[in-house]
Amino acid sequence: MKLPRPTDITSLAKLILSDDCKSICILTGAGVSTNSGIPDFRSPGGMYDSLKPDLITATPNQRRMMEVDPTYVVEKGMFFANAFPYLEVRRPFILGTRDHKWKATIAHRFVELLHTKTGKLTRLYTQNIDGLNRQCTDLPAEKIVNVHGSLSEVACEGCGADMDFDEFCSSVKSKIKDIYKIDPDAPKESSPIKCTNCNKPLVKPRTVLFGGSLPSEFFEKCEEDLPSADLLIVAGTSLVVSPANSLVHQVSEDTVRVIVNNQPVGMELGIDYNKDNELSRDFFAQGECDKVFLDLVEELGWIDDLQAKTHQLPLKSQDLLKLKMSLNKKTD
Ligand code: OAD
């Protein structure tokens, strides 16, 4: 059944609550986590934009490759030839994850609330490896597909043997140099972290490298979930990486698609930004992810539930919530 296309946050909230909307899938990217302090990949100041190949332990040729295309830092061939670019670039992210440095944002809490308040969340597909959705403990693990793996599970990319996360982090701390110059205790030079099973220096978090395979769960769940989804919400992703971006095509032609982003994305995939096209099923909720989801939570009548989690939010998200509450008081 074709549902009405929302034209604003109020009509999106109505659609979510309507009996005709039974199944909702969500695809998220790095933009939902930036308010927690984790940079995205492709924005100015993002991981690829700020990459400095000169600081990385690599051959001149490998540095040139990363200069031309920064995604080489997380590419399978590069990792097998030299694990240091991945480990040096990811060092603060790995150690920050161990130290619980980042908190789930309003966008993450929205997903949790959608599940607990409506039971309509069929699946969250997240490209993020930060594990912030797992902080939302009312969202069951089986509702989440970690499309690109997870930072807190570690294994040898060569033989597949697992390694304990804390043990791995201790090795990262003592063996991998800090190219960001934030850790005075970091070694001056990097040395290999070897697998205790095969002795190769190929140990890393279980995250998907470019040229590597996605977890089979991704393909299984897509087939199971997407054809019958009534609503697909796509938040904080540039939609440039496949096959994650294929979700926008895998839903049926009647599925309403909502893009939450600070800029239009996915035009080349057929996302329609023409507001005047009456036949379109796409709605662009333009803005900062946390702000859009905060407005949506308010329209859905869940603001008290979100407020109860205020202290679990990162400071930026807390400030947004406080501002909204004080504005609401003034208009009461
Ligand atoms: P990108 O950095 O490519 O895209 C993030 C998108 O979110 C951009 O369109 C930003 O404009 C937008 N954005 C950032 N912060 C935002 C905010 N606070 N509010 C609203 N929009 C915001 O990140 P992803 O799309 O997640 O894969 O990247 C996809 C994949 O590329 C990653 O999973 C990773 C990377 O290479 C692998 O490493 C395999």
Short mmCIF file of C-alpha atoms and ligand atoms in Angstrom, two decimals, residues 28-32 34-35 40-43 48 71 74 90 127-128 148 208-210 236-241 260-263 265 287-290, ligand 1:
data_model
loop_
_atom_site.label_atom_id
_atom_site.label_comp_id
_atom_site.label_asym_id
_atom_site.label_seq_id
_atom_site.Cartn_x
_atom_site.Cartn_y
_atom_site.Cartn_z
CA THR A 28 22.65 5.30 9.34
CA GLY A 29 26.12 6.64 8.62
CA ALA A 30 28.83 8.62 10.36
CA GLY A 31 26.70 11.82 10.48
CA VAL A 32 24.58 10.43 13.32
CA THR A 34 29.43 13.47 14.85
CA ASN A 35 27.67 15.14 17.80
CA ASP A 40 32.73 11.52 9.76
CA PHE A 41 34.71 10.49 6.69
CA ARG A 42 34.00 12.87 3.83
CA SER A 43 33.03 16.24 5.38
CA TYR A 48 39.65 11.26 4.76
CA THR A 71 40.21 5.25 1.30
CA VAL A 74 41.12 1.08 4.97
CA ARG A 90 42.46 4.18 13.85
CA GLN A 127 27.54 1.57 8.58
CA ASN A 128 29.12 2.87 11.77
CA HIS A 148 30.72 -2.62 8.17
CA VAL A 208 35.05 -4.33 6.71
CA LEU A 209 37.93 -3.15 4.54
CA PHE A 210 37.36 -1.86 1.02
CA GLY A 236 23.85 10.92 8.20
CA THR A 237 25.32 9.04 5.29
CA SER A 238 26.76 10.28 2.00
CA LEU A 239 25.31 7.15 0.34
CA VAL A 240 28.47 6.77 -1.72
CA VAL A 241 29.56 3.35 -0.46
CA VAL A 260 18.04 13.13 7.13
CA ASN A 261 21.23 14.97 6.28
CA ASN A 262 22.77 18.42 6.28
CA GLN A 263 23.01 18.23 2.48
CA VAL A 265 22.77 12.92 -1.01
CA GLY A 287 19.47 19.67 8.92
CA GLU A 288 21.72 18.49 11.64
CA CYS A 289 20.78 14.87 12.51
CA ASP A 290 20.29 15.45 16.23
P1 OAD B 1 30.44 10.06 5.15
O1 OAD B 1 31.47 10.87 5.86
O2 OAD B 1 30.75 9.62 3.77
O3 OAD B 1 29.07 10.85 5.08
C1 OAD B 1 28.50 11.47 6.18
C2 OAD B 1 27.30 12.26 5.69
O4 OAD B 1 26.62 12.81 6.80
C3 OAD B 1 27.66 13.43 4.79
O5 OAD B 1 26.68 13.54 3.77
C4 OAD B 1 27.62 14.64 5.71
O6 OAD B 1 27.29 15.82 5.02
C5 OAD B 1 26.54 14.22 6.66
N1 OAD B 1 26.68 14.73 8.03
C6 OAD B 1 27.79 14.75 8.81
N2 OAD B 1 27.52 15.19 10.04
C7 OAD B 1 26.19 15.45 10.05
C8 OAD B 1 25.29 15.91 11.04
N3 OAD B 1 25.69 16.17 12.29
N4 OAD B 1 24.00 16.07 10.71
C9 OAD B 1 23.56 15.83 9.44
N5 OAD B 1 24.36 15.36 8.48
C10 OAD B 1 25.66 15.17 8.77
O7 OAD B 1 30.10 8.83 6.10
P2 OAD B 1 29.32 7.48 5.71
O8 OAD B 1 28.28 7.75 4.68
O9 OAD B 1 28.91 6.87 6.97
O10 OAD B 1 33.26 2.47 5.27
O11 OAD B 1 30.48 6.64 5.05
C11 OAD B 1 30.18 5.39 4.52
C12 OAD B 1 31.36 4.48 4.64
O12 OAD B 1 32.50 5.10 4.03
C13 OAD B 1 31.83 4.21 6.06
O13 OAD B 1 31.08 3.23 6.72
C14 OAD B 1 33.25 3.78 5.85
C15 OAD B 1 33.68 4.84 4.87
O14 OAD B 1 34.72 4.55 4.07
C16 OAD B 1 34.35 1.69 5.36
O15 OAD B 1 35.35 2.01 5.95
C17 OAD B 1 34.17 0.36 4.69
#
